[in-house]
Coordinates of C-alpha atoms and ligand atoms in Angstrom, one line a residue:
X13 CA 0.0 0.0 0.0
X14 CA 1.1 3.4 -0.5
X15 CA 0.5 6.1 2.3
X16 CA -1.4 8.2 0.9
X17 CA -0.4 11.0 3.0
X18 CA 3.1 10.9 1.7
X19 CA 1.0 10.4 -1.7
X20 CA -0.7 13.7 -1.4
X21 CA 2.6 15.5 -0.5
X22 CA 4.7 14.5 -3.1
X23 CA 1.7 14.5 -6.0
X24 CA 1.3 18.0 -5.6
X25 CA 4.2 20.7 -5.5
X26 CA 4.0 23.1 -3.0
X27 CA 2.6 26.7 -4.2
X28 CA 6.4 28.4 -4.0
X29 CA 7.8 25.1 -6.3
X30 CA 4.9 26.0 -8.6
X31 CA 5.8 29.5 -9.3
X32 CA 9.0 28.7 -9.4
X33 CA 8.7 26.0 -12.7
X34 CA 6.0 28.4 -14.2
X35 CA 8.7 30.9 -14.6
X36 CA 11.3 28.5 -15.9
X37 CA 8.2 28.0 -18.5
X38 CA 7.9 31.3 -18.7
X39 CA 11.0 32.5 -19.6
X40 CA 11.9 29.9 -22.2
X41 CA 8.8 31.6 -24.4
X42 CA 9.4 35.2 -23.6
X43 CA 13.1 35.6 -22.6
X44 CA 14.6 36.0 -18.8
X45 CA 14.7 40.0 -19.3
X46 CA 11.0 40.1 -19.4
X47 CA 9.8 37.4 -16.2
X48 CA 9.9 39.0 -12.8
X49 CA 10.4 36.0 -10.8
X50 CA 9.8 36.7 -7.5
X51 CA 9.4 33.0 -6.1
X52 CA 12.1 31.6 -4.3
X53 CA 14.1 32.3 -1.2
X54 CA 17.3 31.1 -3.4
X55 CA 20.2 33.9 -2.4
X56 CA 21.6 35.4 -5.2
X57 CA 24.8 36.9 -3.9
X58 CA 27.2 34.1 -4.1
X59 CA 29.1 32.3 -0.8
X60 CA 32.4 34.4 0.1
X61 CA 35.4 33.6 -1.9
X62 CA 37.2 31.9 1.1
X63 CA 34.4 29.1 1.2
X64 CA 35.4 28.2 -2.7
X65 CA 39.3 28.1 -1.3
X66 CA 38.7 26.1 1.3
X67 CA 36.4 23.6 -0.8
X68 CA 39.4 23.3 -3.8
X69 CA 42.0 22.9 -0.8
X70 CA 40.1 20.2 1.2
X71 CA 39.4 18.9 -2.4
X72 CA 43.4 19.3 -4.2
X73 CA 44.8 18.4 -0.6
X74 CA 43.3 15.1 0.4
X75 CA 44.9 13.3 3.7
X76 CA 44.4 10.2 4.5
X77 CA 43.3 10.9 7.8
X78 CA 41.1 13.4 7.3
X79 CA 38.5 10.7 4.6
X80 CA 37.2 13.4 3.1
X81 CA 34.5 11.8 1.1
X82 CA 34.1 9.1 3.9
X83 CA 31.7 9.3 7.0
X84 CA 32.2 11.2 10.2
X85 CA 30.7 10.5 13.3
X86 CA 26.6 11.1 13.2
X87 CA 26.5 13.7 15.0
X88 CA 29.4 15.4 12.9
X89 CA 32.7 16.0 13.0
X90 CA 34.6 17.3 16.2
X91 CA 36.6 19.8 15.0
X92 CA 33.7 20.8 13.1
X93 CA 31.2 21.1 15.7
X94 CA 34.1 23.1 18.0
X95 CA 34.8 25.7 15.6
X96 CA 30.5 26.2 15.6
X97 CA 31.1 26.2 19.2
X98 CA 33.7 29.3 19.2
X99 CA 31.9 31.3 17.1
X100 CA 28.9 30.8 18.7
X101 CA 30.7 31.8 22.3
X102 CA 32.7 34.5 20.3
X103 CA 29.0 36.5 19.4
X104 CA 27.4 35.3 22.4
X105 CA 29.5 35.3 25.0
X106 CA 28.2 31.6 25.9
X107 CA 30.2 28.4 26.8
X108 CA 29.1 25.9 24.3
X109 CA 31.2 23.0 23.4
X110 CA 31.2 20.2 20.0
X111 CA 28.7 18.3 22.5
X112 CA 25.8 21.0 22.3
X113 CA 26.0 20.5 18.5
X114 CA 24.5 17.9 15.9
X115 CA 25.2 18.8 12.6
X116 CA 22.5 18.2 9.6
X117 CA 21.6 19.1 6.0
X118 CA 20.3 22.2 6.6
X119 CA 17.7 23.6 8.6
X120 CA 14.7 21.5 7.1
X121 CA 16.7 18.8 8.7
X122 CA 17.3 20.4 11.7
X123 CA 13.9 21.3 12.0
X124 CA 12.4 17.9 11.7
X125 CA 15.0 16.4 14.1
X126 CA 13.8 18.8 16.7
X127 CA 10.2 18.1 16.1
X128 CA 10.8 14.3 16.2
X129 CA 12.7 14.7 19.6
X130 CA 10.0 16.6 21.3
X131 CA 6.5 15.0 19.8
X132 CA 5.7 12.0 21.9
X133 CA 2.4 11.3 21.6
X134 CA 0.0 12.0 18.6
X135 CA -2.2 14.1 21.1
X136 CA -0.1 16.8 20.8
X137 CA 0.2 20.1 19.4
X138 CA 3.1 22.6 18.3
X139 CA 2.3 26.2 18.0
X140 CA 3.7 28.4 15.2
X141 CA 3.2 32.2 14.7
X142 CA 1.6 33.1 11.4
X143 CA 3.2 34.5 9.2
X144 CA 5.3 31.0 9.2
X145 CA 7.2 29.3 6.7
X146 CA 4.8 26.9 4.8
X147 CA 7.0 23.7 5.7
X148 CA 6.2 23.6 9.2
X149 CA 2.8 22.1 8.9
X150 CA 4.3 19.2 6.8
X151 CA 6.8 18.9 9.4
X152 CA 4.8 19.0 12.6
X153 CA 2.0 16.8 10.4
X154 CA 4.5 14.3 9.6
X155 CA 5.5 13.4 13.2
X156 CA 1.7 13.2 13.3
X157 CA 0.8 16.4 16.1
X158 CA -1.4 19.0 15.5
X159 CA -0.5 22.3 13.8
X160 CA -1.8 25.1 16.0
X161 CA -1.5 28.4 14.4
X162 CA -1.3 32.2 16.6
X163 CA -2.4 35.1 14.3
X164 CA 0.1 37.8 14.4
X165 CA 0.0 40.9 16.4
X166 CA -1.0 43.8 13.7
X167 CA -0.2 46.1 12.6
X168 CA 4.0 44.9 13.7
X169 CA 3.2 41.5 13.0
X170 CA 5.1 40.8 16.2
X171 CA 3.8 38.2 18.5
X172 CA 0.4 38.2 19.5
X173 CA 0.1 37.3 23.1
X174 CA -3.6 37.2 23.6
X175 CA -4.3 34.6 21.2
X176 CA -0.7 32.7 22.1
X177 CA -2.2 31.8 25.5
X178 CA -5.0 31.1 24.3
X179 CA -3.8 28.4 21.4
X180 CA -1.2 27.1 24.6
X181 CA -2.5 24.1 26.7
X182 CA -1.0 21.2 28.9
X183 CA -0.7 19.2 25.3
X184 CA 1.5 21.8 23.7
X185 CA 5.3 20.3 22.6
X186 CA 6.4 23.2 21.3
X187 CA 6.4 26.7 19.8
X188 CA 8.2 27.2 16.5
X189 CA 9.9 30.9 16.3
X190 CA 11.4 31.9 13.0
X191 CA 13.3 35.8 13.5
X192 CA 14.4 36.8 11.6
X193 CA 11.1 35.9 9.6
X194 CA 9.7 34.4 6.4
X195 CA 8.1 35.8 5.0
X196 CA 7.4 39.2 6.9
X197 CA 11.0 40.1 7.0
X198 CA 10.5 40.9 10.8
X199 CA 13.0 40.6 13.7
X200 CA 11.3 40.0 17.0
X201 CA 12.4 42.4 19.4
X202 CA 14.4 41.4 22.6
X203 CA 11.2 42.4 24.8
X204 CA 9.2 40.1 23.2
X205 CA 11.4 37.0 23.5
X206 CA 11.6 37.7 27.3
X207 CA 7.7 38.2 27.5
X208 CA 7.6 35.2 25.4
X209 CA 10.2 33.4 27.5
X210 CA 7.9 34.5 30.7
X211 CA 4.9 32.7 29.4
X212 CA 6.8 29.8 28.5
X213 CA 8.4 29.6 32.0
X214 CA 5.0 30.0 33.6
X215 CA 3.1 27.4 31.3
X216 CA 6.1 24.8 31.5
X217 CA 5.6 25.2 35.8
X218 CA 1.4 24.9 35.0
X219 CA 1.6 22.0 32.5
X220 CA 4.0 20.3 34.5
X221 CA 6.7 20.0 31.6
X222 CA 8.8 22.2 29.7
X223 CA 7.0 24.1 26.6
X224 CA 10.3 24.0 24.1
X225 CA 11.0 26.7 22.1
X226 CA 12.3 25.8 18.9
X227 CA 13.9 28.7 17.1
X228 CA 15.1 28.3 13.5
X229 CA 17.0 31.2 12.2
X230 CA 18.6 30.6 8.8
X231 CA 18.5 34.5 8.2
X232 CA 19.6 34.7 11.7
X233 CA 23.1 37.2 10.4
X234 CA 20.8 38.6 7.6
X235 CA 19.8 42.2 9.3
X236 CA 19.5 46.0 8.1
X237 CA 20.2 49.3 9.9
X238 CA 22.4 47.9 12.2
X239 CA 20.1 45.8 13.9
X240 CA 21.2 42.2 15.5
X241 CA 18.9 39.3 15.6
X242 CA 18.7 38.7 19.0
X243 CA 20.0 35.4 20.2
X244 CA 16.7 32.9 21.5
X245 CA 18.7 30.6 23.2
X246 CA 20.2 33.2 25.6
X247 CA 16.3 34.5 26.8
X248 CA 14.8 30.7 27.2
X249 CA 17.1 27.7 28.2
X250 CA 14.5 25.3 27.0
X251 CA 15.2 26.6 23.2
X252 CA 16.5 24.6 20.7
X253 CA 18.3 26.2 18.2
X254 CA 17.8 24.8 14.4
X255 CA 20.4 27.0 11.7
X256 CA 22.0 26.5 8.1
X257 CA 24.5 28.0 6.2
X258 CA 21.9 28.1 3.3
X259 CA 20.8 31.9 3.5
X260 CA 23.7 33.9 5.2
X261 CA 26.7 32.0 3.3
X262 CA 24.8 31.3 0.3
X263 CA 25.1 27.6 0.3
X264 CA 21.7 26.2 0.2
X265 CA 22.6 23.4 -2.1
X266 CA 25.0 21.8 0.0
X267 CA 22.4 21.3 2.8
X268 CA 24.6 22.1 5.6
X269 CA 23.1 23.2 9.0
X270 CA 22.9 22.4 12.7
X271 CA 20.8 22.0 16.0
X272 CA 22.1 23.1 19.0
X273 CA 21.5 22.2 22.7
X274 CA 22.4 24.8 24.8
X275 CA 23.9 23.7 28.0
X276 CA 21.5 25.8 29.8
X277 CA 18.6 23.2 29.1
X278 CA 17.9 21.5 32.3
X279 CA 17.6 18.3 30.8
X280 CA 20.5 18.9 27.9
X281 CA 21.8 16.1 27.6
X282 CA 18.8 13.9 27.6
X283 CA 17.6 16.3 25.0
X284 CA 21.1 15.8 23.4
X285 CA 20.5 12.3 23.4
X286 CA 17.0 12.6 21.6
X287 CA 18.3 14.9 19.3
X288 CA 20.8 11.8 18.3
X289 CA 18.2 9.3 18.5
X290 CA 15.9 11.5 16.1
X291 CA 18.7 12.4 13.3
X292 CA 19.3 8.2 13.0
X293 CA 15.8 7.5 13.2
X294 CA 14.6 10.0 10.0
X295 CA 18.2 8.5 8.4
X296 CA 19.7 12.5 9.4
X297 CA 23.2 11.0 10.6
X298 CA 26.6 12.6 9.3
X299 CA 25.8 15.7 7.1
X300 CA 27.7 16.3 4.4
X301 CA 31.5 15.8 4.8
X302 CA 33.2 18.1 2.4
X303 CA 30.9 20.7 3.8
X304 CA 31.3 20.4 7.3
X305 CA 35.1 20.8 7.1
X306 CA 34.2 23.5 5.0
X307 CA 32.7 25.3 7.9
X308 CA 35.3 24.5 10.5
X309 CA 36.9 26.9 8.6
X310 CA 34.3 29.9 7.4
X311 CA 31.7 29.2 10.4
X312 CA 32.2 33.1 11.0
X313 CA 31.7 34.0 7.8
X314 CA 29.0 35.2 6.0
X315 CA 28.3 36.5 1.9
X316 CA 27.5 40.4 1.2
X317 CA 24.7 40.9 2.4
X318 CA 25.2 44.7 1.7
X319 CA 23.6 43.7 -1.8
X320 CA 20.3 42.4 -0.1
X321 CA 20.4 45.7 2.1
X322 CA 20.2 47.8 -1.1
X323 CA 17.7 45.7 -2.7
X324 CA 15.2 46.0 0.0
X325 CA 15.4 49.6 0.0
X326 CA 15.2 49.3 -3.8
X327 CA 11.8 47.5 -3.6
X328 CA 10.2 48.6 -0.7
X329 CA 11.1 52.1 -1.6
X330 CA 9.8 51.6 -5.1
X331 CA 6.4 49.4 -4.0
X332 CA 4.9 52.2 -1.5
X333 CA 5.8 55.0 -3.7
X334 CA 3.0 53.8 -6.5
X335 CA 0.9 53.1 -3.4
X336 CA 1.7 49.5 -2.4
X337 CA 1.0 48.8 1.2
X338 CA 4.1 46.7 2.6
X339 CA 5.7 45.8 5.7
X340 CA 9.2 47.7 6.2
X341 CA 11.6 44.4 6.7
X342 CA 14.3 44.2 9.7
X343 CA 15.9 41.0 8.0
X344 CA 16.0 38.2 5.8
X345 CA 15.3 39.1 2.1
X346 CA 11.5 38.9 1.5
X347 CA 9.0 42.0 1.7
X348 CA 5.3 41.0 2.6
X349 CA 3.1 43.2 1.3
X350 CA -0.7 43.7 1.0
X351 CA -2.7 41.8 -1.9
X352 CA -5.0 44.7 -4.0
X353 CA -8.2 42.4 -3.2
X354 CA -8.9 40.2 -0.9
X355 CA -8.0 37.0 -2.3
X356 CA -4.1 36.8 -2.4
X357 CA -4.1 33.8 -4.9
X358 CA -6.5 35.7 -7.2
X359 CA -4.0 38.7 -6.7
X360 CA -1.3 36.9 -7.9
X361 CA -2.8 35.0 -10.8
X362 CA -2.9 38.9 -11.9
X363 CA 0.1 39.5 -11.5
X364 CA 1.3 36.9 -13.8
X365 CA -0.3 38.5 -16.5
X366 CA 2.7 41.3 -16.1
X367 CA 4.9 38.1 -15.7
X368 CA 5.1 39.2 -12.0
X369 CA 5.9 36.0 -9.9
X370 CA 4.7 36.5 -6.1
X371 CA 3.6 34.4 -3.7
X372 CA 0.1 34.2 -1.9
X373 CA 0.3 33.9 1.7
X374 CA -2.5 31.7 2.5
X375 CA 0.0 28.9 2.8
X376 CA 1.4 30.9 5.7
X377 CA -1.2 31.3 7.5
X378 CA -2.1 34.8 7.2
X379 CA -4.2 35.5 3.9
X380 CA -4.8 38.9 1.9
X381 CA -0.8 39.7 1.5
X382 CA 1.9 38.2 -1.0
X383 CA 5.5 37.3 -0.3
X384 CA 8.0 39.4 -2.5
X385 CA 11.6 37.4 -2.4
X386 CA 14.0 40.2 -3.1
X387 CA 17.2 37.8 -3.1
X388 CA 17.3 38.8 -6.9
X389 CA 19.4 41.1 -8.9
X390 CA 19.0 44.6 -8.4
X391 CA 18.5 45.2 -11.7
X392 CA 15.5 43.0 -12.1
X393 CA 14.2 44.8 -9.5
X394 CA 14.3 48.1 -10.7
X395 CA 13.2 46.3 -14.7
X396 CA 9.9 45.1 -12.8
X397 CA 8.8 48.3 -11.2
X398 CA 6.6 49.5 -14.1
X399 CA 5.1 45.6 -14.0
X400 CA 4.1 46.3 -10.9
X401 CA 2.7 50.3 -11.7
X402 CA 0.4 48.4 -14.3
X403 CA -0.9 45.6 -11.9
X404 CA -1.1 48.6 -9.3
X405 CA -3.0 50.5 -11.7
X406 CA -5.6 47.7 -12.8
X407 CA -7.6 47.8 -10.0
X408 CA -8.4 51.7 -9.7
Ligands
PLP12 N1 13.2 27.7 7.8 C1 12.9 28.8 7.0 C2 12.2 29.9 7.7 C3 13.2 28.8 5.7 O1 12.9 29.9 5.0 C4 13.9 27.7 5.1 C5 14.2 27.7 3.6 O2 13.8 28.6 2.9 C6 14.2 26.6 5.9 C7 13.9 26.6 7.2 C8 14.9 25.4 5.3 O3 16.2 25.8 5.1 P1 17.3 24.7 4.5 O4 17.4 25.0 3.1 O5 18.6 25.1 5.2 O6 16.9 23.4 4.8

C-alpha cells in the first residue's frame, strides 16, 4: 500500500515550487529579461570567496586521515562542531562545546529532528506564529501532532500574546519561532522573547513540563540598519536552536546546517540524546562531509549581504511609492506586502499576466498579503517596477 499521506505531498508541489517552474516555463517563451520571478528564497549573492578556497584545498589536498569523502561520526565532526562552538561563544559570549552540537543538512533537517525529539504522543500540538514558513505544517503533520496556528499581532506583525495563551495548553510540545522571519521580514524584538520566554516559563511550571521553544533562524546574520537578531537561546534555556549556512553563506545546495542544545537546558543532555536518536531514526546522521570541514573553517563567515540591504530599499522604496501597502523588513530578504483584493491567490494569478511572480500567503497562515523574495538582482528589480505600476494600476 502506499501512504497516501506521503501520496498527497509529493503529488502536488508546493505553491512556491509551482511559481518557481511556471517561470522557468515562462521565460523559455518570452526571454529572462521580461519574467519578474519573485518566487524563491534562493540567495543570489554568491558564498564568500574563502568558502570556494577552502572547498578546492580540502578537495586538491586530500589526507588520509582526514577521509574526506568518507563518514564522520553522526552527529558530525569534532573539529567541526568546535569551531561552531567558538563562534557561537565568540558572538554570544556563551560556553558551548562540540557536544551542544548535531550537525545536519540544513535547517529542514534540523527542524524535523527537533520536532521528532520533542513530539511524543499523537495528542499533541506545536504552536507556530503566522506568518510562518509553509514547511512547518508538513513537518509537525508528519511526526503526526497538530499544527496550531497564533495570528500575528498587527499592525507589527510581532507576537500576539492574547491569542498565544490562548492556542497554549497542557498538550502543547512546542512553539516554532522563525526571526528573523519568512516571509514578513520581521526581527522580533528582545522584549518580546523575554515576555515570550515569561509565558513559556509559567506554562512549562502549569503543564507540569517544559513548553520547548524551537527557534530556526537561517537569516539569523541577515539584518538591516544595524540591527542584531537577538539570540533565542540566551532569553529561554528550553530553546533549541535549528540553523543552516543556506541563506547567510549562500550555500543552500550543500544542505549544511545544525541543531544546538544549549547547556543551559535542564535536561540537555537527555535532550542531546533525543536529538541523536531522532537524526538516526529520519536517516539525518553525518551531514555532508566536504561541507562540514568547510565550515570548521568559514563558520564566521558570511556572503555580502550589503547587496540584499540595497535591494530591500530598492523595492520597498519603489512598492509604496505607486501606493503598495508593505511591511518595512528588519531582516532576511522577503517583503510582505498587502494583496490589492482580498483573495491573495487571485491577486497573484494577476500579476502573472505582467509576468510578476509573487507568492500568496494563505500557505502561511495569514491570507490577503503576498510574499516578494528580493534575493534577486537589483537590476530585475528596478526592470519590474513599471510591471508592478500596471498591476497597481488595474484595479483603480
Ligand atoms: N526555515 C525557514 C524559515 C526557511 O525559509 C527555510 C528555507 O527557505 C528553511 C527553514 C529550510 O532551510 P534549509 O534549506 O537550510 O533546509
Amino acid at each position: 500500500m502506499i501512504n497516501q499521506k506521503m501520496y498527497e505531498l509529493g503529488s502536488r508541489r508546493s505553491v512556491i515550487r509551482e511559481l518557481f517552474e511556471y517561470g522557468k516555463k515562462r521565460i523559455a517563451e518570452v526571454g529572462a529579461d521580461n519574467v519578474y520571478d519573485f518566487s524563491i528564497g534562493n540567495p543570489s549573492v554568491e558564498a564568500p570567496e574563502a568558502v570556494k578556497e577552502a572547498a578546492v584545498s580540502l578537495l586538491e589536498n586530500v589526507k588520509p586521515s582526514t577521509r574526506l569523502h568518507g563518514y564522520t561520526s553522526a552527529q558530525g565532526d569534532p573539529e567541526a562542531r568546535k569551531a561552531i562552538a567558538d563562534d557561537l561563544n565568540s558572538r554570544y559570549g556563551t560556553s558551548y562545546t562540540g557536544n551542544n552540537l548535531y550537525l545536519t543538512c540544513g535547517a529542514a533537517a534540523s527542524l524535523t529532528i527537533c520536532l521528532q525529539a520533542v513530539i511524543d504522543s499523537h495528542s499533541q500540538n506545536v504552536l507556530v506564529l503566522a506568518p510562518y514558513f509553509t514547511e512547518y505544517r508538513v513537518f509537525i503533520e508528519s511526526r503526526g501532532a497538530e499544527c496550531r496556528v497564533v495570528p500575528p499581532a498587527l499592525p507589527s506583525f510581532g507576537i500576539n500574546f492574547e491569542e498565544l495563551e490562548k492556542c497554549l495548553d497542557a498538550s502543547t510540545a512546542a512553539i516554532i519561532l522563525n526571526s528573523p522571519n519568512n516571509p514578513s521580514g520581521v526581527i522580533y524584538p528582545e522584549e518580546e522573547l523575554r515576555k515570550l520566554a515569561a509565558v513559556l516559563e509559567r506554562k512549562s511550571r502549569e503543564f507540569g513540563h517544559p513548553v520547548y521553544l524551537i527557534s530556526d533562524e537561517p537569516y539569523r546574520e541577515i539584518a538591516y540598519d544595524g540591527k542584531k537578531t537577538p539570540f533565542t537561546a540566551c532569553f529561554y534555556p528550553d530553546t533549541l536552536v535549528c540553523y543552516s549556512y543556506s541563506k547567510g553563506l549562500s550555500l543552500p545546495g550543500e544542505r549544511i546546517g545544525y541543531v544546538l542544545v544549549p547547556d543551559t537546558m535542564p535536561e540537555w543532555q537527555r535532550m542531546y540524546a533525543a536529538v541523536c536518536g531522532a537524526g538516526r531514526s529520519l536517516g539525518f546522521i553525518c551531514a555532508p562531509t566536504l561541507w562540514q570541514h568547510v565550515i570548521t573553517s568559514c563558520a564566521p563567515l558570511t556572503s555580502d549581504l550589503s547587496i540584499y540591504a540595497r535591494n530591500r530599499e530598492l523595492l520597498f522604496g519603489g512598492l509604496t511609492e505607486i501606493g503598495y501597502t508593505c511591511v518595512h523588513p528588519d531582516g532576511a530578504f522577503y517583503l510582505f506586502a498587502k494583496a490589492l483584493e482580498e483573495d491573495a491567490s487571485s491577486f497573484c494569478e494577476r500579476a502573472k499576466k505582467y509576468d510578476l511572480l509573487l507568492v500568496p500567503s494563505d500557505d502561511f497562515g495569514c491570507p490577503g498579503y503576498v510574499r516578494i523574495a528580493y534575493c534577486v538582482s537589483g537590476d530585475m528589480i528596478t526592470r519590474s517596477m513599471p510591471a508592478f505600476k500596471k498591476l497597481f494600476e488595474s484595479y483603480k
